XYZ file of C-alpha atoms in Angstrom:
721
model
C -44.565 30.538 -13.922
C -47.114 32.402 -15.990
C -48.863 29.119 -16.887
C -49.141 28.221 -13.199
C -50.692 31.542 -12.358
C -53.105 31.179 -15.222
C -54.270 27.798 -13.897
C -54.789 29.184 -10.377
C -56.645 32.267 -11.603
C -60.438 32.041 -11.140
C -62.886 33.276 -13.712
C -64.824 36.404 -12.922
C -68.062 34.475 -13.006
C -66.986 32.378 -9.987
C -66.301 35.325 -7.696
C -69.016 35.898 -5.095
C -69.149 39.513 -3.932
C -70.572 38.542 -0.518
C -70.061 35.175 1.174
C -72.287 33.875 3.956
C -71.167 34.100 7.581
C -70.348 30.370 7.922
C -68.231 30.252 4.773
C -66.337 33.352 5.849
C -65.552 31.737 9.217
C -64.244 28.592 7.547
C -62.596 30.596 4.773
C -64.167 28.398 2.152
C -65.613 29.272 -1.206
C -69.291 30.281 -1.144
C -71.543 30.015 -4.180
C -73.721 32.961 -3.071
C -76.979 30.986 -3.171
C -79.613 31.076 -0.388
C -78.767 28.777 1.263
C -75.353 28.177 -0.227
C -74.317 24.682 -1.259
C -71.975 24.145 1.713
C -74.519 25.176 4.357
C -77.236 23.108 2.695
C -75.058 20.004 2.940
C -74.508 20.471 6.685
C -77.118 19.835 9.356
C -78.012 22.482 11.948
C -76.246 25.278 10.105
C -78.143 28.455 9.275
C -76.978 30.219 6.144
C -76.874 33.953 6.914
C -75.637 36.774 4.696
C -74.592 39.935 6.533
C -74.656 43.204 4.663
C -71.051 44.446 4.561
C -70.307 47.757 6.174
C -68.473 48.882 3.102
C -70.565 48.329 -0.012
C -69.135 48.389 -3.496
C -68.895 51.684 -5.359
C -71.306 50.428 -7.983
C -73.963 49.638 -5.377
C -73.511 53.035 -3.762
C -73.826 54.805 -7.109
C -76.992 52.875 -7.868
C -78.513 53.794 -4.520
C -77.572 57.470 -4.903
C -79.085 57.576 -8.383
C -82.262 55.959 -7.072
C -82.567 58.484 -4.227
C -81.887 61.391 -6.586
C -84.570 60.197 -8.953
C -87.033 59.823 -6.083
C -86.236 63.293 -4.749
C -86.623 64.765 -8.221
C -90.076 63.192 -8.495
C -91.041 64.544 -5.081
C -89.867 68.055 -5.982
C -91.844 67.891 -9.222
C -95.003 67.126 -7.274
C -94.283 69.794 -4.628
C -93.806 72.376 -7.369
C -97.135 71.401 -8.900
C -98.826 71.773 -5.496
C -98.096 75.519 -5.447
C -99.146 76.036 -9.059
C -102.456 76.053 -10.892
C -102.364 72.244 -10.946
C -102.626 71.893 -7.174
C -106.237 70.667 -7.121
C -105.751 67.806 -9.573
C -102.475 66.751 -7.911
C -104.132 66.711 -4.470
C -106.974 64.615 -5.853
C -104.503 62.105 -7.274
C -102.699 61.892 -3.926
C -105.998 61.311 -2.114
C -106.754 58.441 -4.489
C -103.470 56.844 -3.423
C -101.717 57.134 -6.758
C -97.950 56.730 -6.729
C -95.521 59.604 -7.103
C -94.269 58.039 -10.326
C -97.707 58.000 -11.947
C -98.480 61.580 -10.881
C -95.157 62.820 -12.222
C -95.720 60.917 -15.435
C -98.995 62.756 -16.013
C -97.372 66.107 -15.247
C -94.597 65.440 -17.739
C -96.913 64.354 -20.559
C -98.304 67.836 -21.070
C -100.962 68.174 -18.404
C -98.744 70.366 -16.273
C -98.574 74.119 -16.565
C -95.843 75.762 -18.676
C -94.659 77.719 -15.666
C -93.614 74.655 -13.705
C -92.138 72.853 -16.680
C -89.916 75.779 -17.610
C -88.200 76.008 -14.258
C -85.244 73.631 -13.875
C -84.350 72.375 -10.444
C -81.286 73.751 -8.736
C -79.748 70.353 -8.708
C -80.104 69.891 -12.429
C -78.582 73.292 -13.104
C -75.662 72.595 -10.826
C -75.082 69.239 -12.416
C -75.286 70.506 -15.986
C -73.006 73.421 -15.201
C -70.474 71.019 -13.799
C -70.546 68.752 -16.802
C -70.270 71.552 -19.370
C -67.446 73.566 -17.866
C -64.235 72.906 -19.846
C -62.157 75.393 -17.907
C -58.831 73.854 -18.771
C -58.045 72.870 -22.309
C -55.130 70.730 -21.194
C -56.830 68.779 -18.421
C -60.409 68.034 -19.338
C -60.528 65.062 -17.011
C -60.038 67.015 -13.797
C -63.185 69.141 -13.740
C -63.035 69.566 -9.976
C -59.619 71.176 -10.085
C -59.114 74.891 -10.326
C -59.017 76.403 -13.753
C -55.943 78.399 -12.829
C -52.443 77.134 -13.646
C -50.114 76.196 -10.826
C -47.492 78.660 -9.698
C -43.809 78.003 -10.141
C -40.818 80.030 -9.200
C -42.299 83.445 -8.450
C -43.846 83.050 -5.030
C -44.346 80.090 -2.757
C -47.080 81.992 -0.971
C -48.894 82.593 -4.205
C -48.578 78.947 -5.091
C -50.093 77.842 -1.811
C -52.955 80.268 -2.272
C -53.629 79.013 -5.768
C -53.566 75.416 -4.578
C -55.831 76.228 -1.659
C -58.300 77.796 -4.037
C -58.405 74.895 -6.445
C -61.124 72.755 -4.872
C -63.643 75.596 -5.014
C -62.670 77.640 -8.035
C -65.515 77.298 -10.500
C -66.276 73.637 -9.858
C -69.913 72.689 -9.420
C -70.250 69.275 -7.869
C -72.910 66.793 -8.937
C -73.317 65.960 -5.256
C -75.154 69.263 -4.903
C -78.098 67.893 -6.849
C -81.389 68.841 -5.235
C -79.881 69.778 -1.869
C -80.828 73.431 -1.774
C -83.751 73.153 0.602
C -81.703 71.008 2.973
C -78.948 73.628 3.087
C -81.319 76.490 3.798
C -81.600 77.443 7.448
C -84.775 79.464 6.927
C -87.998 77.617 7.768
C -90.207 78.499 4.810
C -93.471 77.284 6.307
C -96.425 76.471 4.126
C -98.537 79.389 5.352
C -95.684 81.835 4.789
C -95.086 80.451 1.296
C -98.750 80.898 0.476
C -98.595 84.514 1.615
C -95.510 85.140 -0.501
C -97.217 83.608 -3.512
C -100.185 85.927 -3.082
C -98.173 88.812 -4.531
C -95.432 86.923 -6.379
C -92.916 87.635 -3.608
C -93.103 91.414 -3.920
C -93.571 91.917 -0.165
C -90.134 90.432 0.512
C -88.367 93.185 -1.403
C -90.561 95.999 -0.088
C -89.564 95.306 3.501
C -92.987 94.361 4.802
C -93.095 93.318 8.421
C -95.104 90.273 7.388
C -95.106 88.406 4.126
C -98.781 88.818 3.420
C -101.315 91.563 2.815
C -98.887 94.391 2.100
C -100.948 97.523 1.728
C -99.886 100.260 -0.700
C -97.954 102.957 1.169
C -99.717 106.175 2.019
C -97.463 108.733 0.365
C -97.702 112.104 2.156
C -95.833 113.573 -0.835
C -95.714 111.824 -4.230
C -92.195 110.606 -4.981
C -92.688 110.819 -8.745
C -94.806 112.895 -11.066
C -94.497 110.356 -13.872
C -97.168 108.038 -12.478
C -99.596 108.061 -9.573
C -100.096 104.294 -9.538
C -98.746 102.956 -6.259
C -98.977 99.373 -7.521
C -96.734 100.127 -10.503
C -94.230 101.926 -8.272
C -94.095 98.996 -5.842
C -93.688 96.597 -8.758
C -90.637 98.439 -10.113
C -89.053 98.923 -6.687
C -89.364 95.186 -6.030
C -87.791 94.390 -9.412
C -84.763 96.529 -8.619
C -84.165 94.942 -5.216
C -84.680 91.476 -6.688
C -82.412 91.584 -9.752
C -79.918 94.466 -9.400
C -79.384 94.919 -5.657
C -76.967 94.856 -3.764
C -73.988 94.989 -6.171
C -73.020 98.612 -6.927
C -75.862 99.672 -4.601
C -75.412 103.203 -3.260
C -78.411 102.979 -0.940
C -79.297 100.983 2.146
C -82.466 99.006 1.441
C -83.849 99.123 4.973
C -83.387 102.871 5.472
C -84.589 103.715 1.986
C -87.782 101.674 2.254
C -88.587 103.064 5.688
C -88.500 106.651 4.453
C -90.030 105.639 1.123
C -93.123 104.289 2.893
C -93.341 107.125 5.404
C -92.750 109.909 2.884
C -89.713 111.236 4.789
C -87.081 112.907 2.555
C -84.082 111.963 4.685
C -82.871 108.789 2.977
C -85.327 109.019 0.089
C -85.952 111.674 -2.557
C -87.853 112.153 -5.796
C -84.634 112.058 -7.815
C -83.612 108.794 -6.152
C -87.019 107.153 -6.591
C -87.230 108.103 -10.277
C -83.716 106.761 -10.885
C -84.592 103.516 -9.119
C -87.819 103.162 -11.113
C -85.852 103.703 -14.332
C -83.566 100.783 -13.430
C -86.476 98.579 -12.377
C -88.348 99.279 -15.620
C -85.699 97.376 -17.561
C -86.806 94.174 -15.804
C -90.510 94.624 -16.552
C -92.462 93.824 -19.703
C -95.495 95.952 -18.843
C -96.375 98.742 -21.236
C -96.815 101.193 -18.357
C -93.058 101.143 -17.779
C -92.301 102.497 -21.272
C -92.205 106.041 -22.552
C -93.448 104.628 -25.867
C -95.757 101.646 -25.213
C -94.853 100.160 -28.605
C -91.073 100.330 -28.100
C -89.529 98.115 -25.417
C -86.231 100.008 -25.685
C -87.906 103.049 -24.079
C -88.545 101.224 -20.794
C -87.829 103.653 -17.970
C -87.033 106.605 -20.246
C -89.697 108.832 -18.675
C -88.511 108.041 -15.139
C -84.900 108.659 -16.143
C -85.749 111.981 -17.818
C -87.477 113.117 -14.641
C -84.456 112.133 -12.552
C -82.148 114.091 -14.891
C -84.451 117.109 -14.696
C -84.373 117.059 -10.901
C -80.579 116.692 -10.894
C -80.091 119.673 -13.199
C -82.564 121.686 -11.163
C -80.747 120.971 -7.897
C -78.321 123.756 -6.942
C -76.308 121.842 -4.355
C -75.552 118.200 -5.115
C -73.946 117.420 -1.766
C -76.725 115.166 -0.504
C -76.664 111.445 0.210
C -79.743 110.837 -1.907
C -78.205 112.722 -4.847
C -75.087 110.545 -4.736
C -77.297 107.475 -4.531
C -79.431 108.620 -7.465
C -76.344 109.291 -9.597
C -75.168 105.728 -9.012
C -78.505 104.334 -10.163
C -78.548 106.658 -13.169
C -75.098 105.373 -14.114
C -76.238 101.751 -13.839
C -79.250 102.464 -16.017
C -77.185 104.199 -18.698
C -74.664 101.345 -18.689
C -77.439 98.924 -19.540
C -78.663 101.176 -22.349
C -75.166 101.313 -23.836
C -74.733 105.027 -23.114
C -71.191 104.604 -21.834
C -70.164 108.260 -21.794
C -73.259 109.254 -19.849
C -72.893 106.347 -17.444
C -69.263 107.156 -16.675
C -70.176 110.804 -16.138
C -72.833 109.964 -13.545
C -70.549 107.442 -11.867
C -67.720 109.999 -11.729
C -70.029 112.597 -10.225
C -71.239 110.099 -7.656
C -67.799 109.102 -6.344
C -66.463 112.671 -6.523
C -69.357 113.994 -4.436
C -68.943 111.108 -1.995
C -65.307 112.020 -1.377
C -66.121 115.733 -1.168
C -68.687 114.947 1.529
C -66.139 112.845 3.414
C -68.168 109.659 3.216
C -64.943 107.669 3.230
C -64.159 108.970 6.715
C -65.259 106.662 9.519
C -67.894 107.866 11.974
C -67.943 106.964 15.656
C -70.240 104.063 16.520
C -71.281 105.241 19.982
C -73.492 108.242 19.315
C -76.931 106.664 19.509
C -79.167 104.757 17.120
C -79.814 107.781 14.912
C -76.110 108.261 14.278
C -75.760 104.531 13.644
C -78.406 104.846 10.936
C -76.504 107.780 9.452
C -73.260 105.842 9.540
C -74.890 102.832 7.855
C -76.260 104.944 5.015
C -73.008 106.874 4.576
C -71.011 103.638 4.326
C -73.443 102.086 1.854
C -73.447 105.241 -0.263
C -69.662 105.447 -0.425
C -69.054 101.760 -1.109
C -71.652 101.716 -3.881
C -70.109 104.745 -5.586
C -66.588 103.368 -5.042
C -67.395 99.912 -6.461
C -69.120 101.364 -9.513
C -66.150 103.639 -10.230
C -63.769 100.666 -10.046
C -65.905 98.640 -12.455
C -65.998 101.401 -15.061
C -62.281 102.123 -14.660
C -61.529 98.427 -15.111
C -63.804 98.127 -18.142
C -62.366 101.057 -20.107
C -58.788 100.963 -18.836
C -58.154 104.031 -16.707
C -57.228 105.081 -13.194
C -60.121 105.447 -10.731
C -61.287 108.723 -9.173
C -59.853 107.863 -5.757
C -56.181 108.007 -4.823
C -54.022 104.942 -4.446
C -53.680 105.606 -0.706
C -57.300 106.451 0.080
C -58.405 105.411 3.551
C -61.529 103.330 3.067
C -64.321 103.180 5.657
C -65.466 99.944 7.304
C -67.908 97.786 5.403
C -71.554 97.957 6.566
C -72.331 95.699 9.511
C -74.047 92.369 8.872
C -77.434 92.160 10.608
C -78.630 88.591 10.998
C -82.311 89.294 10.342
C -81.492 91.017 7.046
C -78.845 88.440 6.152
C -81.326 85.587 6.651
C -84.169 87.268 4.768
C -85.516 85.147 1.885
C -85.020 85.798 -1.803
C -87.456 84.780 -4.535
C -87.268 85.377 -8.317
C -89.934 88.073 -8.482
C -91.047 89.037 -11.989
C -94.478 90.585 -11.620
C -95.684 88.459 -14.539
C -97.551 85.986 -12.367
C -99.940 86.351 -9.495
C -100.353 89.563 -7.617
C -99.854 91.917 -10.553
C -103.355 92.110 -11.932
C -103.717 95.697 -10.729
C -100.953 96.972 -12.998
C -102.131 99.243 -15.764
C -101.481 97.930 -19.237
C -100.692 94.499 -20.518
C -97.434 92.717 -21.144
C -95.982 91.737 -24.488
C -93.814 89.046 -22.928
C -94.636 85.349 -23.188
C -96.036 83.734 -20.076
C -93.175 83.526 -17.585
C -92.626 80.518 -15.425
C -94.073 80.687 -11.942
C -92.590 83.635 -10.031
C -91.874 81.361 -7.109
C -90.921 77.709 -7.018
C -89.937 76.080 -3.697
C -86.450 75.165 -4.886
C -85.836 78.786 -5.921
C -86.679 80.322 -2.541
C -83.403 80.760 -0.691
C -81.669 82.901 1.911
C -80.593 86.166 0.343
C -77.312 86.500 2.281
C -77.607 90.027 0.936
C -75.209 91.671 3.380
C -72.518 89.012 2.985
C -72.756 89.498 -0.770
C -72.392 93.258 -0.401
C -69.450 93.060 2.015
C -67.617 90.483 -0.103
C -68.275 92.457 -3.284
C -66.785 95.576 -1.665
C -63.670 93.582 -0.777
C -63.354 92.488 -4.399
C -63.689 96.124 -5.491
C -60.739 96.999 -3.245
C -58.545 94.547 -5.162
C -59.789 95.944 -8.471
C -58.776 99.406 -7.204
C -55.259 98.152 -6.465
C -54.980 96.403 -9.830
C -55.854 99.610 -11.699
C -52.877 101.420 -10.192
C -50.636 98.472 -11.081
C -51.823 98.542 -14.698
C -52.159 102.246 -15.448
C -49.918 104.301 -13.144
C -47.779 106.690 -15.263
C -44.058 106.373 -14.676
C -44.349 102.878 -13.228
C -44.267 100.315 -16.051
C -45.815 97.043 -15.031
C -43.648 94.043 -14.202
C -44.518 90.379 -14.035
C -44.004 90.414 -10.267
C -46.515 93.206 -9.721
C -48.957 91.466 -12.063
C -48.682 88.159 -10.220
C -48.925 89.933 -6.879
C -52.351 91.285 -7.803
C -53.371 87.908 -9.192
C -52.477 86.346 -5.852
C -54.763 88.814 -4.083
C -57.645 87.792 -6.338
C -57.043 84.123 -5.554
C -56.897 84.852 -1.839
C -60.165 86.771 -2.067
C -61.849 83.842 -3.763
C -60.461 81.423 -1.217
C -61.752 83.533 1.694
C -65.329 84.199 0.599
C -67.939 82.953 3.089
C -69.174 79.411 2.623
C -72.725 80.639 2.010
C -71.506 82.515 -1.089
C -69.624 79.640 -2.657
C -71.178 78.070 -5.709
C -73.454 75.232 -4.710
C -74.720 76.991 -1.592
C -76.273 80.141 -2.994
C -77.505 80.872 -6.508
C -79.106 84.298 -6.195
C -78.435 86.665 -9.125
C -76.162 88.775 -6.913
C -73.976 85.771 -6.041
C -73.701 84.606 -9.648
C -72.936 88.180 -10.712
C -70.171 88.477 -8.093
C -68.519 85.302 -9.362
C -68.765 86.568 -12.944
C -67.228 89.896 -11.916
C -64.323 88.072 -10.266
C -63.493 86.242 -13.502
C -64.100 89.410 -15.520
C -61.538 91.257 -13.385
C -58.948 88.509 -13.859
C -59.648 88.387 -17.595
C -59.026 92.129 -17.981
C -55.965 91.917 -15.729
C -54.219 89.452 -18.054
C -55.771 90.253 -21.449
C -53.192 92.889 -22.463
C -50.480 90.235 -22.090
C -51.987 87.256 -23.950
C -49.244 87.488 -26.580
C -46.576 87.144 -23.902
C -45.257 84.478 -21.566
C -44.225 85.312 -18.023
C -40.600 84.458 -17.353
C -39.883 81.989 -14.536
C -43.556 81.258 -13.934
C -46.053 78.616 -14.915
C -48.816 81.195 -15.242
C -49.762 81.791 -18.864
C -51.748 85.011 -19.497
C -53.300 83.374 -22.545
C -54.482 80.307 -20.609
C -55.756 82.340 -17.668
C -57.825 84.505 -20.025
C -59.287 81.497 -21.816
C -60.185 79.859 -18.518
C -61.765 83.027 -17.133
C -63.824 83.385 -20.308
C -64.990 79.781 -19.987
C -65.964 80.434 -16.371
C -68.048 83.481 -17.308
C -69.813 81.528 -20.056
C -70.589 78.643 -17.727
C -71.918 80.936 -15.005
C -74.124 82.644 -17.553
C -75.464 79.289 -18.708
C -76.470 78.519 -15.134
C -78.046 81.958 -14.784
C -80.030 81.401 -17.963
C -81.262 78.001 -16.809
C -82.302 79.397 -13.444
C -83.814 82.776 -14.272
C -83.489 83.373 -18.052
C -81.379 86.232 -19.427
C -84.374 88.564 -19.577
C -83.484 89.930 -16.136
C -79.747 90.246 -15.635
C -77.693 92.919 -13.850
C -76.717 95.853 -16.028
C -73.024 95.016 -16.477
C -73.524 91.406 -17.602
C -73.391 92.342 -21.345
C -69.935 93.838 -20.735
C -68.811 90.550 -19.181
C -70.143 88.602 -22.159
C -68.430 90.921 -24.630
C -65.030 90.347 -23.015
C -65.479 86.585 -22.702
C -66.782 86.237 -26.272
C -63.869 88.250 -27.660
C -61.572 85.818 -25.860
C -63.438 82.881 -27.409
C -63.063 84.548 -30.816
C -59.302 84.868 -30.292
C -59.067 81.232 -29.213
C -61.054 80.101 -32.253
C -58.980 82.250 -34.593
C -55.776 80.696 -33.270
C -57.215 77.156 -33.439
C -57.096 76.752 -29.657
C -60.818 76.098 -29.230
C -64.005 75.261 -31.066
C -66.850 77.578 -31.900
C -69.320 76.395 -29.236
C -68.563 79.056 -26.618
C -68.290 81.751 -29.264
C -71.720 80.927 -30.638
C -73.116 80.739 -27.127
C -71.880 84.256 -26.379
C -73.488 85.646 -29.517
C -76.731 83.859 -28.700
C -76.708 85.203 -25.131
C -76.197 88.743 -26.379
C -79.045 88.306 -28.852
C -81.393 87.298 -26.035
C -80.393 90.318 -23.961
C -80.892 92.923 -26.681
C -84.475 93.421 -25.505
C -83.424 94.539 -22.028
C -79.832 95.767 -22.555
C -79.085 98.232 -25.332
C -75.365 97.547 -24.986
C -75.896 93.918 -26.005
C -76.522 95.033 -29.595
C -73.345 97.119 -29.640
C -71.420 94.154 -28.242
C -72.617 91.966 -31.113
C -71.558 94.618 -33.633
C -68.097 94.762 -32.053
C -67.667 91.000 -32.352
C -68.871 91.033 -35.975
C -66.322 93.719 -36.812
C -63.461 91.975 -34.994
C -64.209 88.792 -36.912
C -63.907 90.765 -40.153
C -60.738 92.628 -39.144
C -59.019 89.438 -38.009
C -60.326 87.522 -41.046
C -61.678 84.655 -38.965
C -63.748 82.256 -41.020
C -66.878 81.663 -38.987
C -70.510 82.491 -39.683
C -72.099 84.316 -36.766
C -75.817 84.576 -36.226
C -77.235 87.989 -37.098
C -80.255 89.723 -35.664
C -83.055 90.346 -38.176
C -82.720 94.078 -37.574
C -78.955 94.319 -37.135
C -77.574 97.468 -38.703
C -77.343 96.339 -42.300
C -76.511 93.046 -43.902
C -72.995 93.672 -45.073
C -69.637 94.481 -43.594
C -69.847 98.133 -44.604
C -72.810 98.717 -42.329
C -71.042 97.089 -39.369
C -68.027 99.336 -39.983
C -70.352 102.321 -39.985
C -72.056 101.239 -36.749
C -68.672 101.091 -35.002
C -67.490 104.483 -36.248
C -66.749 107.177 -33.634
C -69.548 109.603 -32.874
C -69.034 113.297 -32.185
C -71.343 113.220 -29.149
C -69.572 110.307 -27.497
C -66.206 109.589 -25.984
C -66.235 106.524 -28.269
C -64.847 104.113 -25.722
C -66.229 101.165 -27.685
C -65.488 102.422 -31.201
C -63.330 100.089 -33.236
C -63.387 101.597 -36.710
C -60.625 104.185 -36.233
C -57.903 103.434 -38.788
C -57.983 99.737 -37.956
C -55.028 98.943 -40.181
C -52.834 101.113 -37.946
C -54.329 100.715 -34.490
C -56.303 97.492 -34.132
C -53.909 94.639 -33.301
C -54.035 91.281 -34.998
C -54.043 87.973 -33.141
C -50.955 86.439 -34.715
C -47.791 85.941 -32.652
C -45.311 88.803 -32.292
C -42.652 88.370 -34.980
C -39.885 90.713 -33.851
C -38.823 92.699 -30.800
C -39.639 96.048 -32.379
C -43.339 95.210 -32.728
C -45.680 96.372 -29.963
C -46.519 93.149 -28.086
C -49.488 94.468 -26.101
C -52.954 93.241 -26.990
C -55.594 95.951 -26.626
C -58.767 96.412 -28.604
C -60.347 99.831 -28.259
C -58.174 102.755 -29.401
C -59.705 105.321 -27.062
C -59.243 103.165 -23.975
C -56.186 103.137 -21.769
C -53.558 100.460 -21.957
C -50.749 99.429 -19.619
C -47.362 101.121 -19.928
C -44.801 98.499 -20.836
C -41.126 98.684 -21.708
C -40.427 97.542 -25.274
C -37.543 96.483 -27.452
C -34.499 95.124 -25.698
C -35.714 96.339 -22.282
C -38.800 94.064 -22.375
C -37.163 91.182 -20.522
C -36.051 93.490 -17.693
C -39.749 93.870 -16.868
C -40.093 90.120 -16.495
C -41.687 89.351 -19.863
C -40.420 87.592 -22.953
C -41.660 86.722 -26.411
C -42.927 83.134 -26.731
C -40.642 80.652 -28.424
C -42.352 79.441 -31.610
């Protein structure tokens, strides 16, 4: 039987992928020639090959690759047309040269560094997709969710997890170079030229038109630190470009209106100085520094003025004071001044509740009351979200009660929602009037066509507030006294996170929008899940397929991959203030995985490299590196980590000293406090009497968990080794 089949089997070389029409009708073998042998032997027969409706996968892949390559060439030329190379590119087009030859010249070194440094959105999406090993056990299914499937605990939770899988942290290669097609905003050539005239600054300053924005006529100076309107506008634009709207306590439209008109209703000197202090972190100009020779002093003079005005103020119950405190907290978080940052954040949310900002206002009292309601809502939600982030990061209950009645989210206005976003830096065109030079290398062009995109700023803000609500609920699950956590309550919160991710608007899903605020929101989501499960990575959850250890590793991978995309798009020189905290948590998780032989050192080294890059703009990045160095030593993990040239010392003793508690600090990130007694190791729990919780910083809170023989009553068990 087998021999008969072998004789009837045709060789692959004889198979014709497409037979002519006549041979198909007669169901005879066609040799694929033009004309084929059969048709040539017959008279009056025309040999016709019809293109099949369904082509082979290989042909389709080839055609897609060809179109992608062509589109990439076109985008390269378009980018050059809005750069300093525009004249020579136009001349080449007039001469009738092909796109391939023009692109070849651009890529051989005749193009400007600014256009070469900027990767296309498609390439970033594709590379992020191919370098995202979110699941150690299923590397082949990169499109699937990184989260394990649910079993046993909740059928609802399982359906939510499954529903979330297609979108959870999976960039698709099909998104290559499709950004401009997805955008609904018609960025016309004349508008783009106007935006380029000032590097995109006008977009963030709320100009009625994109071009010719005149410096505002300040009836009363908002700051005594500088009188240069151009510098002030530069820093305001930087804040609204790179930090806004996450944790934003102010409404951009109302603030800018009063800022330009000099009206102290929704704008104040304290608020402006605080905002300028935050914006200074994103600038490399000497004028933004208290000490021109020290980049770490960027914004110090603005911040000192804001503090002076706060201490001088006798009654802090003002919207602008609450808003300023939020910005001061964000600025101190970036500097690594955790105690100060938490203080300002606590004051901000406490004053917001005292003023009743969480109470809803009627919508039908005229436009003026609608403006008031909008600002009140924005102020409360910014203070609330910031308080949740700090409480999550250091392990404590928030400053609002578990049953607080939260106000509605700010309304979404279509004109603001559809406003464009560009990566403004102030290092390119339109900043020649700034006093002082920059010590930064030449940045890439402040605007490339593929980087201009709808901001979706209000959808981001509303969705981020919804995520903060879940963080608020998770904090009471983790840290409520008298209510030890159970696996059911833990999984219940996890389900809410998955549902949130599954319900985010399509415009905020990865592949549709890549603004810093969107990438930051996705990072914060994974950061929240990582800190939800991290205390339990030494435990398994009974009757469930969810592994705290695996979830933490996958969340850490997701954060690292998102940061890689951010770096490729915008560099790490301008990142939101809490990003170093995200990297610290993800890198610690990579260190644990490496120490237990569950992963290689690639992600760990990437985290250390990312922190090194951010030390210039984030003071906390240096502390984060010191923490990881010390943890490596305490856990005796054999890996050489890259050191900064000016890291505190060259030996382990100096790192221990750098992580010692300080008398002027609450020491929330101090590790060197009797480490042999307090700092846990990463080896498995050996007996029931040993504390199974995994927590790192002795002065931070930790969940309350039953121990000993009562552990399993809470739904946990020690892993079987």
